[in-house]
Short mmCIF file of C-alpha atoms in Angstrom, two decimals:
data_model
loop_
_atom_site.label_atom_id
_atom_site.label_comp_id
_atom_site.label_asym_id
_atom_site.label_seq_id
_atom_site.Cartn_x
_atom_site.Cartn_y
_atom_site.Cartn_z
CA UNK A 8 -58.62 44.69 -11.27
CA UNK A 9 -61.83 45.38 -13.34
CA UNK A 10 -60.20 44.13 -16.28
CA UNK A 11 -58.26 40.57 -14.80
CA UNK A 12 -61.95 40.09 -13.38
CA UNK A 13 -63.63 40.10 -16.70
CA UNK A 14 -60.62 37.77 -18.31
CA UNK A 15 -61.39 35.37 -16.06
CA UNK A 16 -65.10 35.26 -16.04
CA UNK A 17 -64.44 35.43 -19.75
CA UNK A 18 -62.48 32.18 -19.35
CA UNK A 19 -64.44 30.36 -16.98
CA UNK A 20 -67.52 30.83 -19.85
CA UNK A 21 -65.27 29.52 -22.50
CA UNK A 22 -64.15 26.63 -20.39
CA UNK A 23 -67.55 25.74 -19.21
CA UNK A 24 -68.84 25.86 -22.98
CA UNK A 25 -66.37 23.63 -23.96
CA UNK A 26 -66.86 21.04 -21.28
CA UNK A 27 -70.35 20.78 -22.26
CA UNK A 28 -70.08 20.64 -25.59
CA UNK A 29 -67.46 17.37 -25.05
CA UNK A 30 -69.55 16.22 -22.24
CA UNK A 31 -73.11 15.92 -24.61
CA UNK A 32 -71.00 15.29 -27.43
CA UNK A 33 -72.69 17.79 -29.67
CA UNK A 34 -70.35 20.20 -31.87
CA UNK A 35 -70.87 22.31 -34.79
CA UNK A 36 -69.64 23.03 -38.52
CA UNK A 37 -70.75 23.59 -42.08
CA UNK A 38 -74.04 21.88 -42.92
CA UNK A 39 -74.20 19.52 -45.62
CA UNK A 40 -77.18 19.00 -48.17
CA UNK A 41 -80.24 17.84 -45.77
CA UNK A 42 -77.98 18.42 -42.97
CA UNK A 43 -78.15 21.09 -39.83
CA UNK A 44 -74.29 21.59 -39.64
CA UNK A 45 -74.92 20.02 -36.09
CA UNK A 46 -73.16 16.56 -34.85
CA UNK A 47 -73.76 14.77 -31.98
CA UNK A 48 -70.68 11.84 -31.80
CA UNK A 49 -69.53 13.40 -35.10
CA UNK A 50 -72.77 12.45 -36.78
CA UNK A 51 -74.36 15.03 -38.44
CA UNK A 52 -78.21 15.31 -37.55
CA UNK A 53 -80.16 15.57 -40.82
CA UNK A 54 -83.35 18.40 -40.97
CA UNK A 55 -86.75 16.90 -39.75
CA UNK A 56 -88.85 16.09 -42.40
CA UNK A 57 -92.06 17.95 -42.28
CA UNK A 58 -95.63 17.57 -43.34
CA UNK A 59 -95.01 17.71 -46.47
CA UNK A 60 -93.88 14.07 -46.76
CA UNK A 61 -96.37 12.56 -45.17
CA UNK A 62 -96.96 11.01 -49.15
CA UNK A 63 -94.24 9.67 -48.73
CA UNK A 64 -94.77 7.88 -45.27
CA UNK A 65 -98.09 6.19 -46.79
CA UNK A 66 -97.03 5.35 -50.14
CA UNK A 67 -98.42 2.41 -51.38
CA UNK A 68 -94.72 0.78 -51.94
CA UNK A 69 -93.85 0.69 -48.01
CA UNK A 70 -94.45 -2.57 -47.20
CA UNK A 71 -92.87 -4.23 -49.87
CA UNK A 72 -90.08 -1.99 -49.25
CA UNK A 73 -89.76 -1.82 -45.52
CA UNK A 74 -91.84 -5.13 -44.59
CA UNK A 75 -93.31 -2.70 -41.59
CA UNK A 76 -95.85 -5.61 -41.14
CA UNK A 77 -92.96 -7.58 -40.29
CA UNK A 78 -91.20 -5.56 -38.29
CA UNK A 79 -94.89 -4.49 -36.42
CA UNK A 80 -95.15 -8.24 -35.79
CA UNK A 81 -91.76 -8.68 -34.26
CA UNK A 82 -92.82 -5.69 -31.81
CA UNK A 83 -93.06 -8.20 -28.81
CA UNK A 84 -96.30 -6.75 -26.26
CA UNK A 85 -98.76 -7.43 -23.78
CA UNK A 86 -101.95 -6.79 -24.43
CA UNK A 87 -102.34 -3.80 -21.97
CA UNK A 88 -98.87 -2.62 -23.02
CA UNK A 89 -97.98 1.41 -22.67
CA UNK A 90 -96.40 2.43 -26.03
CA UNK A 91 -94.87 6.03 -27.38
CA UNK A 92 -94.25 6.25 -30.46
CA UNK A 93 -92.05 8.78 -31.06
CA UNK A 94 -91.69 11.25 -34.50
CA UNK A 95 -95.40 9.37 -34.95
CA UNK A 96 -96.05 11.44 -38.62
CA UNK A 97 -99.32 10.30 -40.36
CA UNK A 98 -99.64 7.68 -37.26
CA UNK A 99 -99.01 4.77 -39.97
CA UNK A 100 -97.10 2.62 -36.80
CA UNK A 101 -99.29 4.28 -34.17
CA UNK A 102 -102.33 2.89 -35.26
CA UNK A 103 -100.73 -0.49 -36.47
CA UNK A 104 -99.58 -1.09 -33.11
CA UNK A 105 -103.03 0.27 -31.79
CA UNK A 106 -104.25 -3.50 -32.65
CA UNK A 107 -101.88 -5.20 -30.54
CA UNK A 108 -102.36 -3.26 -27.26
CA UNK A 109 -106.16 -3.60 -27.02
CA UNK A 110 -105.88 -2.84 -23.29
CA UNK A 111 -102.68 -0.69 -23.49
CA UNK A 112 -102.44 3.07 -24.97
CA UNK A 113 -100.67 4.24 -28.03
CA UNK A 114 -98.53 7.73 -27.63
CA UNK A 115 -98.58 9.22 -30.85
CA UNK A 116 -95.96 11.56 -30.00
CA UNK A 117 -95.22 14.94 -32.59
CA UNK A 118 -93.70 18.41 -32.85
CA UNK A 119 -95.40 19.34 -35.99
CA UNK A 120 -98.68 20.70 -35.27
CA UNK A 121 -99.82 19.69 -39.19
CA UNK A 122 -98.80 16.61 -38.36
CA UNK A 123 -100.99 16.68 -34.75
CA UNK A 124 -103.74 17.87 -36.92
CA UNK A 125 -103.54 14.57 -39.32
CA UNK A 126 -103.11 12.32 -36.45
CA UNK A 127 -106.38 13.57 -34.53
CA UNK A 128 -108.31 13.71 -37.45
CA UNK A 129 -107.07 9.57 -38.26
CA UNK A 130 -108.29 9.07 -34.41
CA UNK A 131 -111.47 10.63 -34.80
CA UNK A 132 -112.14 8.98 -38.67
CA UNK A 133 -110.78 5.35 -37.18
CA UNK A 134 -112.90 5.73 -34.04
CA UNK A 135 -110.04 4.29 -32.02
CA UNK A 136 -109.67 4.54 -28.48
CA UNK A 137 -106.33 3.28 -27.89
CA UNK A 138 -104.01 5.63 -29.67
CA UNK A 139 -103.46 8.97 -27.75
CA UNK A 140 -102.31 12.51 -29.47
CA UNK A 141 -99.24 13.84 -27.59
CA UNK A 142 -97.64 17.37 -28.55
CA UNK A 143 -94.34 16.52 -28.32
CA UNK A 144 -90.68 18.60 -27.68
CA UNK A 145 -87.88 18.91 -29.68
CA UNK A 146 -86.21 18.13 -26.14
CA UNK A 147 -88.71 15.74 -24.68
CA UNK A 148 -91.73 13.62 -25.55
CA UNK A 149 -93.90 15.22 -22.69
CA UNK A 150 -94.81 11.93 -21.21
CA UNK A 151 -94.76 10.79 -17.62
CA UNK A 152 -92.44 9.56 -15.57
CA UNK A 153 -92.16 5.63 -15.18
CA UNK A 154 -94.81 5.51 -17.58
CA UNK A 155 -94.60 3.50 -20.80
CA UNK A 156 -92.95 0.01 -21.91
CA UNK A 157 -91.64 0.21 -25.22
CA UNK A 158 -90.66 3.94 -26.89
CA UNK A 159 -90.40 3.11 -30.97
CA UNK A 160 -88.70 5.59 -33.46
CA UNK A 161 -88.90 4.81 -36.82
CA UNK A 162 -86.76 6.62 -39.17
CA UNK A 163 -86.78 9.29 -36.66
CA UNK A 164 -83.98 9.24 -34.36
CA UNK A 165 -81.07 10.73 -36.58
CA UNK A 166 -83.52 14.02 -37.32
CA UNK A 167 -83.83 14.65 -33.26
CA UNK A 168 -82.62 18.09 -32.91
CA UNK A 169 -81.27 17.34 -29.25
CA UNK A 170 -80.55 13.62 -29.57
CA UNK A 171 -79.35 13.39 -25.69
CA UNK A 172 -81.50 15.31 -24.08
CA UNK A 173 -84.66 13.43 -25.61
CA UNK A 174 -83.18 9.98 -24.65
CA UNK A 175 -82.31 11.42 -21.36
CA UNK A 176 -86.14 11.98 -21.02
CA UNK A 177 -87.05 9.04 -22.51
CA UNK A 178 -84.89 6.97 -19.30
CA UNK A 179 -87.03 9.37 -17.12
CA UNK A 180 -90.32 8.30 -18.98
CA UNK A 181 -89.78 4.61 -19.29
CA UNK A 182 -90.63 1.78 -16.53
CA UNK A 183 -88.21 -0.30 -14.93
CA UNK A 184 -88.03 -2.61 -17.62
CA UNK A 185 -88.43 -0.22 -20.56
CA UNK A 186 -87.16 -0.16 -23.91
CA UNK A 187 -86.26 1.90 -26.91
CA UNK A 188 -87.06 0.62 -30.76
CA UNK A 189 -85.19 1.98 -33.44
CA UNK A 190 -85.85 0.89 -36.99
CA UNK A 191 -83.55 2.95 -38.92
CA UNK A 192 -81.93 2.09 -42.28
CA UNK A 193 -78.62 0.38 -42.44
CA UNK A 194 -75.68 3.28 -42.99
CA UNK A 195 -73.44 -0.09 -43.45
CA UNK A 196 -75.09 -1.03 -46.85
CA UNK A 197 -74.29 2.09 -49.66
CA UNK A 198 -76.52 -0.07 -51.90
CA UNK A 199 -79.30 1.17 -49.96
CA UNK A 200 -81.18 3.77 -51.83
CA UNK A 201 -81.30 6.47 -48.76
CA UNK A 202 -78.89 9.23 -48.14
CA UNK A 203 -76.24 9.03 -46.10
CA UNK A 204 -77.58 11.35 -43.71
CA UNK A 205 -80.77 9.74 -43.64
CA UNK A 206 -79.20 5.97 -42.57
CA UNK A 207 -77.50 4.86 -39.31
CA UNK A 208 -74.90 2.41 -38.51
CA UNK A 209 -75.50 0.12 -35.70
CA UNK A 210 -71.73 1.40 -34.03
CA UNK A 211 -73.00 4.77 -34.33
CA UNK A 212 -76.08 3.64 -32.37
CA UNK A 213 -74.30 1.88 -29.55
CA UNK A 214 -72.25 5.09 -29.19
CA UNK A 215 -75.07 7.57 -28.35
CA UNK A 216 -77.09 5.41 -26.20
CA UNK A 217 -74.25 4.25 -24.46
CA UNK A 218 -73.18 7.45 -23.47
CA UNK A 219 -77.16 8.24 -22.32
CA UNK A 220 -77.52 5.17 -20.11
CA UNK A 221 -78.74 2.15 -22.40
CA UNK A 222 -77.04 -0.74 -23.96
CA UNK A 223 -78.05 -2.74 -27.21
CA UNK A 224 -80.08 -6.40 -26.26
CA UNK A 225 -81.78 -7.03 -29.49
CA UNK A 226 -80.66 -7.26 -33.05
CA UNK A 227 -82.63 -8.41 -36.25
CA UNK A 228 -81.39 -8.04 -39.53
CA UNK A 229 -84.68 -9.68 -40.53
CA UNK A 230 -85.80 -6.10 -43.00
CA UNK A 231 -84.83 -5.73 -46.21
CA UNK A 232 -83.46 -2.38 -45.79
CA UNK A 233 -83.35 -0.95 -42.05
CA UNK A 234 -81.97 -2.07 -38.77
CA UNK A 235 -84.22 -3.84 -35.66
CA UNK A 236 -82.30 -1.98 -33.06
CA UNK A 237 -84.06 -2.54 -29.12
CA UNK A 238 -81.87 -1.29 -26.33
CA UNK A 239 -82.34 -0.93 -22.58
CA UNK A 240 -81.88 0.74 -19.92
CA UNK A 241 -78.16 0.01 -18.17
#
């Protein structure tokens, strides 16, 4: 009796792991170079960059290669707008966007705590008062509920360790009306000088929302090299 008992709890565990790894979508397998060996929608999430690059995030070639003040200007906001930037780094869109919420706030939102350290000490060196530190989760952005307008990951989103469960929080911590900005580069174009891993189709894209509870109402192509991606709540 003992034994059947165990077979079936044993079975019911299996089952239930199973039907939540095909209900989140996430599965597992070898890792590639710069990879975790996790997928979510059978894309593999690439390692987080850490503090390390943040060079690399402030070169002096960014704008002419990315156009950010482009895509910063395209960033349609009120004035007292409530914006999180998500995966902030250095804070090189954080404080950018600082100047177009004068009567807003900025959440510069980051796991890394070298990365908290830089940001704070930008705050305190820039004497601004609209951007605002957050110590983020790899799960959640620890942010309120109802709470912000716009949430805008830049090259961040395909290095979230738990893709679905942040953009499940992110619903939560978005108003009504809320929306999510991705600017990631294009994984249709092979000419563009990123790794695979490191670029992101817009099908891809529609896939993992959709399946969190937003659909796709903006698209610019207007960036030399990365997608203009703003989607909404369903």
């Amino acid at each position: 009796m003992k034994t059947a008992l165990a077979a079936i709890f044993f079975l019911i565990c299996t089952c239930n792991a199973g039907c939540n790894a095909e209900v989140t979508g996430y599965s597992q397998s070898k890792a590639s170079p710069d990879g975790t060996g996790k997928f979510y929608f059978g894309r593999e999430i690439a390692r987080i960059m850490d503090a390390g690059g943040g060079d690399w995030l402030e070169r002096n070639e960014r704008q002419r290669e990315e156009n950010t003040a482009l895509a910063i200007r395209t960033i349609q906001l009120g004035a007292d707008a409530v914006v999180a930037d998500i995966g902030a780094g250095t804070g090189y869109y954080s404080f950018r966007l600082a100047g177009k919420v004068p009567r807003g706030k900025v959440y510069a939102v980051e796991v890394q705590d070298a990365f908290i350290r830089l940001l704070n000490t930008k705050k305190a060196a820039l004497k601004d008062s609209v951007v605002e530190v957050i110590k983020g989760a790899t799960q959640s952005p620890n942010l309120p509920n109802n709470s912000i307008d716009l949430a805008i990951m830049v090259d961040v989103y395909h290095e979230l360790e738990f893709p679905a469960e942040m953009l499940q929080a992110l619903g939560k911590a978005l108003k009504p009306n809320g929306k999510i900005l991705f600017i990631e580069y294009r994984g249709e174009d092979p000419s563009i000088p990123i790794k695979t891993i490191h670029k992101t189709t817009v099908a891809q894209l529609n896939r993992e929302l959709g399946a969190n509870g937003f659909r796709l109402s903006q698209q610019e192509e207007m960036l030399p090299i990365q997608h203009f991606l703003l989607y909404e709540k369903k």
